CSV table of C-alpha atoms in Angstrom, one decimal:
chain,number,residue,atom,x,y,z
A,1500,MET,CA,33.1,103.4,158.5
A,1501,HIS,CA,34.2,106.8,157.1
A,1502,HIS,CA,37.2,106.8,159.3
A,1503,ASP,CA,38.1,103.3,158.1
A,1504,LEU,CA,37.7,104.4,154.6
A,1505,MET,CA,40.0,107.5,155.1
A,1506,GLN,CA,42.5,105.2,156.9
A,1507,SER,CA,42.4,102.7,154.0
A,1508,ALA,CA,42.7,105.7,151.6
A,1509,GLN,CA,45.7,107.0,153.4
A,1510,GLU,CA,47.4,103.6,153.5
A,1511,SER,CA,46.9,103.2,149.9
A,1512,GLN,CA,48.2,106.7,149.3
A,1513,GLU,CA,51.3,105.8,151.4
A,1514,LYS,CA,51.9,102.7,149.5
A,1515,ILE,CA,51.5,104.6,146.3
A,1516,GLU,CA,54.2,107.1,147.6
A,1517,CYS,CA,56.3,104.1,148.7
A,1518,ALA,CA,55.9,102.5,145.3
A,1519,LYS,CA,56.6,105.8,143.4
A,1520,ALA,CA,59.8,106.2,145.6
A,1521,GLN,CA,60.8,102.6,144.7
A,1522,LEU,CA,60.1,103.2,141.0
A,1523,ALA,CA,62.2,106.6,141.2
A,1524,ARG,CA,65.1,104.7,142.7
A,1525,TYR,CA,64.8,101.8,140.4
A,1526,MET,CA,64.6,104.2,137.4
A,1527,GLU,CA,67.8,106.0,138.7
A,1528,GLU,CA,69.6,102.6,139.2
A,1529,LYS,CA,68.8,101.7,135.7
A,1530,ASP,CA,69.7,105.2,134.3
A,1531,ASP,CA,73.1,104.8,136.0
A,1532,GLU,CA,73.6,101.3,134.7
A,1533,ILE,CA,72.7,102.5,131.2
A,1534,LEU,CA,75.2,105.3,131.5
A,1535,GLN,CA,77.9,102.8,132.6
A,1536,GLN,CA,77.0,100.7,129.7
A,1537,ASN,CA,77.2,103.7,127.4
A,1538,ASN,CA,80.5,104.5,128.8
A,1539,GLU,CA,81.8,101.0,128.4
A,1540,LEU,CA,80.6,101.1,124.8
A,1541,ALA,CA,82.2,104.2,124.0
A,1542,ARG,CA,85.4,103.0,125.6
A,1543,LEU,CA,85.1,99.7,123.4
A,1544,GLN,CA,84.4,101.8,120.4
A,1545,MET,CA,87.6,103.9,120.9
A,1546,ARG,CA,89.6,100.8,121.3
A,1547,PHE,CA,88.3,99.1,118.3
A,1548,ASP,CA,89.0,102.3,116.3
A,1549,HIS,CA,92.5,102.4,117.6
A,1550,ASP,CA,93.1,98.9,116.9
A,1551,ARG,CA,91.6,99.0,113.4
A,1552,SER,CA,94.0,102.1,112.8
A,1553,ASN,CA,96.9,100.0,114.1
A,1554,VAL,CA,95.9,97.0,111.6
A,1555,ILE,CA,95.9,99.7,108.7
A,1556,TRP,CA,99.2,100.9,109.7
A,1557,GLU,CA,100.6,97.4,110.0
A,1558,SER,CA,99.3,96.6,106.6
A,1559,ARG,CA,100.8,99.8,105.1
A,1560,TRP,CA,104.2,98.9,106.8
A,1561,ALA,CA,104.1,95.3,105.5
A,1562,HIS,CA,103.3,96.7,102.1
A,1563,ILE,CA,106.3,99.0,102.2
A,1564,GLN,CA,108.6,96.3,103.4
A,1565,ASN,CA,107.3,94.1,100.7
A,1566,THR,CA,107.8,96.8,97.9
A,1567,ALA,CA,111.3,97.5,99.4
A,1568,ALA,CA,112.3,94.0,99.2
A,1569,LYS,CA,111.0,93.7,95.5
A,1570,LYS,CA,112.9,96.9,94.6
A,1571,THR,CA,116.1,95.6,96.3
A,1572,LEU,CA,115.9,92.4,94.4
A,1573,LEU,CA,115.3,94.3,91.2
A,1574,LEU,CA,118.4,96.4,92.0
A,1575,GLY,CA,120.5,93.3,92.6
A,1576,THR,CA,119.4,91.8,89.4
A,1577,ILE,CA,120.2,94.9,87.5
A,1578,LYS,CA,123.5,95.2,89.1
A,1579,MET,CA,124.4,91.4,88.4
A,1580,ALA,CA,123.4,91.9,84.7
A,1581,THR,CA,125.4,95.0,84.5
A,1582,LEU,CA,128.5,93.1,85.9
A,1583,ASN,CA,127.9,90.2,83.5
A,1584,LEU,CA,127.8,92.6,80.5
A,1585,PHE,CA,130.8,94.5,81.8
A,1586,GLN,CA,132.7,91.2,82.2
A,1587,ILE,CA,131.8,90.2,78.5
A,1588,VAL,CA,132.9,93.8,77.3
A,1589,SER,CA,136.2,93.4,79.2
A,1590,LYS,CA,136.9,90.0,77.7
A,1591,GLN,CA,136.1,91.5,74.3
A,1592,LEU,CA,138.4,94.3,74.8
A,1593,LYS,CA,141.1,92.2,76.1
A,1594,GLU,CA,142.5,94.7,78.5
A,1595,VAL,CA,142.7,94.9,82.2
A,1596,THR,CA,140.4,97.6,83.6
A,1597,GLU,CA,140.6,99.0,87.2
A,1598,VAL,CA,136.9,99.1,87.8
A,1599,ALA,CA,135.5,98.0,91.2
A,1600,LEU,CA,132.9,95.3,91.2
A,1601,GLU,CA,130.5,97.7,93.1
A,1602,ASP,CA,130.9,100.6,90.7
A,1603,THR,CA,127.9,99.9,88.6
A,1604,TYR,CA,128.0,103.5,87.0
A,1605,LYS,CA,131.5,103.1,85.7
A,1606,GLN,CA,130.6,99.6,84.4
A,1607,LEU,CA,127.6,101.1,82.5
A,1608,ASP,CA,129.8,103.8,81.1
A,1609,MET,CA,132.2,101.3,79.7
A,1610,ILE,CA,129.5,99.3,78.3
A,1611,GLN,CA,127.9,102.3,76.7
A,1612,GLN,CA,131.3,103.3,75.1
A,1613,PHE,CA,131.8,99.7,73.9
A,1614,ILE,CA,128.4,99.7,72.2
A,1615,GLN,CA,129.1,103.1,70.9
A,1616,ASP,CA,132.3,102.0,69.3
A,1617,LEU,CA,130.7,98.9,67.8
A,1618,SER,CA,127.9,101.0,66.3
A,1619,ASP,CA,130.4,103.4,65.0
A,1620,MET,CA,132.4,100.5,63.4
A,1621,TRP,CA,129.3,98.9,62.0
A,1622,ALA,CA,128.3,102.3,60.3
A,1623,GLU,CA,131.6,102.6,58.9
A,1624,VAL,CA,131.5,99.1,57.4
A,1625,LYS,CA,127.9,99.8,56.1
A,1626,LYS,CA,129.4,102.9,54.5
A,1627,LYS,CA,132.3,101.1,52.8
A,1628,GLU,CA,129.8,98.4,51.5
A,1629,GLN,CA,127.6,101.1,49.9
A,1630,GLN,CA,130.6,102.7,48.4
A,1631,GLN,CA,131.8,99.4,46.9
A,1632,VAL,CA,128.3,98.7,45.5
A,1633,ARG,CA,128.3,102.1,43.6
A,1634,VAL,CA,131.5,101.5,42.0
């Protein structure tokens, strides 16, 4: 009976050792699986961060393009208004001017000169009116 108990205890001990070995292998497999999942998570996080960064840069690029389009439209509007004023001034001056349609600066100079001349004439008229009122 003692021998049977010893044999039973030894068999139980062997089963326990076998179960411990299986548990250790299982734990090692699960640790490897967790490590692989963590690596995959880190890879996906890096991809997410990269894609989010790309979205931000694409958004900034779209904003830059939109701003450039608005500024270009504004510049075109200013140039058209300048050309229109220049043509009105040229018509009032009744003289042929050799200013290119694309030369906005020269057109603005002529418009400025015309307005300055008109202002000077208006000041002269006002001055004469005041002198006549005094007399």
